[in-house]
mmCIF file of C-alpha atoms in Angstrom:
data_model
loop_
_atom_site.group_PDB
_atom_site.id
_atom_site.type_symbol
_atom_site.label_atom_id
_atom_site.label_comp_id
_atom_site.label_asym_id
_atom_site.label_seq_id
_atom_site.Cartn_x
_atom_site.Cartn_y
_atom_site.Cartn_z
ATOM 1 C CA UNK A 297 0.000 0.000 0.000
ATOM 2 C CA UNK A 298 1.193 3.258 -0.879
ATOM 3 C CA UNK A 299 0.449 4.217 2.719
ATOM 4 C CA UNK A 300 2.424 1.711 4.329
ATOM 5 C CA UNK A 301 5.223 3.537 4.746
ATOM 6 C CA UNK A 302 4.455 6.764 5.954
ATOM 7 C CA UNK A 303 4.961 8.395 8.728
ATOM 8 C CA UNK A 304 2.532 11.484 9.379
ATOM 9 C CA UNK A 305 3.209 13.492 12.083
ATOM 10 C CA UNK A 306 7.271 12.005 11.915
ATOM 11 C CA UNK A 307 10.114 13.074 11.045
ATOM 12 C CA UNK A 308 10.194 12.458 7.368
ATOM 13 C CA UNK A 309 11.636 14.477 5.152
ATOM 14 C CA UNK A 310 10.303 13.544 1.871
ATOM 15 C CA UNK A 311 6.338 13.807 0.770
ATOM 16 C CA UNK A 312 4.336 13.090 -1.970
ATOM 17 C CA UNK A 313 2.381 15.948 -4.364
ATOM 18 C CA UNK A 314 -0.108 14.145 -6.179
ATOM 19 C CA UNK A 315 -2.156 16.678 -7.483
ATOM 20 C CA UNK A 316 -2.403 20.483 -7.432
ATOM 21 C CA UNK A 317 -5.703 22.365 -8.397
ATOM 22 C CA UNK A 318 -7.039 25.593 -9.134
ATOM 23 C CA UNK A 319 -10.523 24.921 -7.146
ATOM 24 C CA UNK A 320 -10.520 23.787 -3.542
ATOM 25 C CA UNK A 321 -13.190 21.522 -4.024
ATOM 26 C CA UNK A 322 -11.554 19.287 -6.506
ATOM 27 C CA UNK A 323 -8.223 18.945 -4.926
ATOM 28 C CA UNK A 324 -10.329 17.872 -1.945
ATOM 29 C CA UNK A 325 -12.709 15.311 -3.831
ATOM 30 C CA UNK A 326 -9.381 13.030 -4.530
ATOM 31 C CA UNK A 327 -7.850 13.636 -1.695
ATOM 32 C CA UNK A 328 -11.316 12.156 0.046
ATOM 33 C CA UNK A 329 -10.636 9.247 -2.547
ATOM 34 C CA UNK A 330 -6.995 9.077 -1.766
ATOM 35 C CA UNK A 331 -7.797 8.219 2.422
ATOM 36 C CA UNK A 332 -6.880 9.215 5.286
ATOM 37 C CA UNK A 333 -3.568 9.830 4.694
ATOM 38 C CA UNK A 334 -4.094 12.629 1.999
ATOM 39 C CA UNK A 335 -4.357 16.152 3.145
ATOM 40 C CA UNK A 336 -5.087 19.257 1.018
ATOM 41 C CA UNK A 337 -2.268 22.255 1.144
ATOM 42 C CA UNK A 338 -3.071 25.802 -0.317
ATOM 43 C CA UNK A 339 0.060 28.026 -1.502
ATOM 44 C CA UNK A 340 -0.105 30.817 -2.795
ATOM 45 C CA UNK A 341 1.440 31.648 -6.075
ATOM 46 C CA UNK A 342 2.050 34.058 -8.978
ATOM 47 C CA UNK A 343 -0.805 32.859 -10.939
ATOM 48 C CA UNK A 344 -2.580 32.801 -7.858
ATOM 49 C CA UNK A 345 -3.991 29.988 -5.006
ATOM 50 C CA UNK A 346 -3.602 26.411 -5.652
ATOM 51 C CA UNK A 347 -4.789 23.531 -3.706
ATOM 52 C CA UNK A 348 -2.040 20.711 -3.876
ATOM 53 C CA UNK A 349 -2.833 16.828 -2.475
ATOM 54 C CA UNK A 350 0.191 15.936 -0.376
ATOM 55 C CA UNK A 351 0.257 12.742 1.322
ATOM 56 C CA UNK A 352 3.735 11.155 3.393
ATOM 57 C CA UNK A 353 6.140 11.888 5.593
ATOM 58 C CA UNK A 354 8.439 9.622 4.185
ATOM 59 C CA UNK A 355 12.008 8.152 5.992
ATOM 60 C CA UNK A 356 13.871 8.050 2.545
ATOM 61 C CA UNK A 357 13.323 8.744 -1.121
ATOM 62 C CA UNK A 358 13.166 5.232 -1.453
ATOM 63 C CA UNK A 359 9.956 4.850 0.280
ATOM 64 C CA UNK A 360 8.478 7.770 -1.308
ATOM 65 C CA UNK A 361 9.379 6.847 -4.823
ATOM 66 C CA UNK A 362 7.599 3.218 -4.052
ATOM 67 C CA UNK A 363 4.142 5.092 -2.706
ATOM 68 C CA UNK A 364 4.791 7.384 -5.724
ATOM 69 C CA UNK A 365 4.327 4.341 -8.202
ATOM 70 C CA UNK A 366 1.586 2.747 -6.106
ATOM 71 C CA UNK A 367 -0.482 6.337 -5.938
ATOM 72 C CA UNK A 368 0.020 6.674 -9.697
ATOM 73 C CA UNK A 369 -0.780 3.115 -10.148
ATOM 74 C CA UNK A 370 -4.306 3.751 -8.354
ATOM 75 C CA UNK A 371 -5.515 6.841 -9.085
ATOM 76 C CA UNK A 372 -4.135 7.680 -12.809
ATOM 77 C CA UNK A 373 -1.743 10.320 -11.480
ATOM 78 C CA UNK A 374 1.593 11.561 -11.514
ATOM 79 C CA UNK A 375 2.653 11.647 -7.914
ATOM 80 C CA UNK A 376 5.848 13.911 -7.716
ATOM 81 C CA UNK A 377 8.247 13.250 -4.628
ATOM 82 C CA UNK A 378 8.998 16.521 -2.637
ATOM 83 C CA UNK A 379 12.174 17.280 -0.003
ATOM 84 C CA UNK A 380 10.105 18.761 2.789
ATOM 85 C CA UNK A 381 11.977 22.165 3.933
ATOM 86 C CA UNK A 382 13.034 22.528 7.671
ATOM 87 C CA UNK A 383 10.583 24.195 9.793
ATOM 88 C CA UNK A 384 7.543 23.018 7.390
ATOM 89 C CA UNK A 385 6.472 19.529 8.552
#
């Protein structure tokens, strides 16, 4: 499970963006179909607010690059494998 590794809450440094949106309400449609682990982030950028699906704390790049090709796998998507920056988990 693309789950199985993850540590929310942990120290991990590496997370998983599986989607980014324009509209809140899609971004949190998959990540309701995604689980529990799946959380919706807004940032705020030059073309204005997206809402990005992030799931993980991951240990390693390892483990997020293995959830990465379960997630893409399961829901048709692209899952892209972040660094998490200090001070931001």
């Amino acid at each position: 499970s693309w789950d199985a590794h993850s540590t929310p809450g942990a120290a991990g440094r590496y997370y998983l963006q599986v989607a980014s949106f324009r509209h809140e309400r899609r971004a949190s449609r998959l990540a309701g179909e995604v689980g529990d682990g799946a959380r919706v982030e807004q940032v705020s950028l030059p073309t204005g607010a997206w809402y990005r699906v992030v799931v993980g704390a991951y240990r390693s790049e390892a483990l997020a690059r293995a959830a990465a090709d379960t997630l893409a796998l399961e829901f048709d998507a692209r899952p892209v494998v972040r660094h998490a920056r200090r001070g931001s988990e």
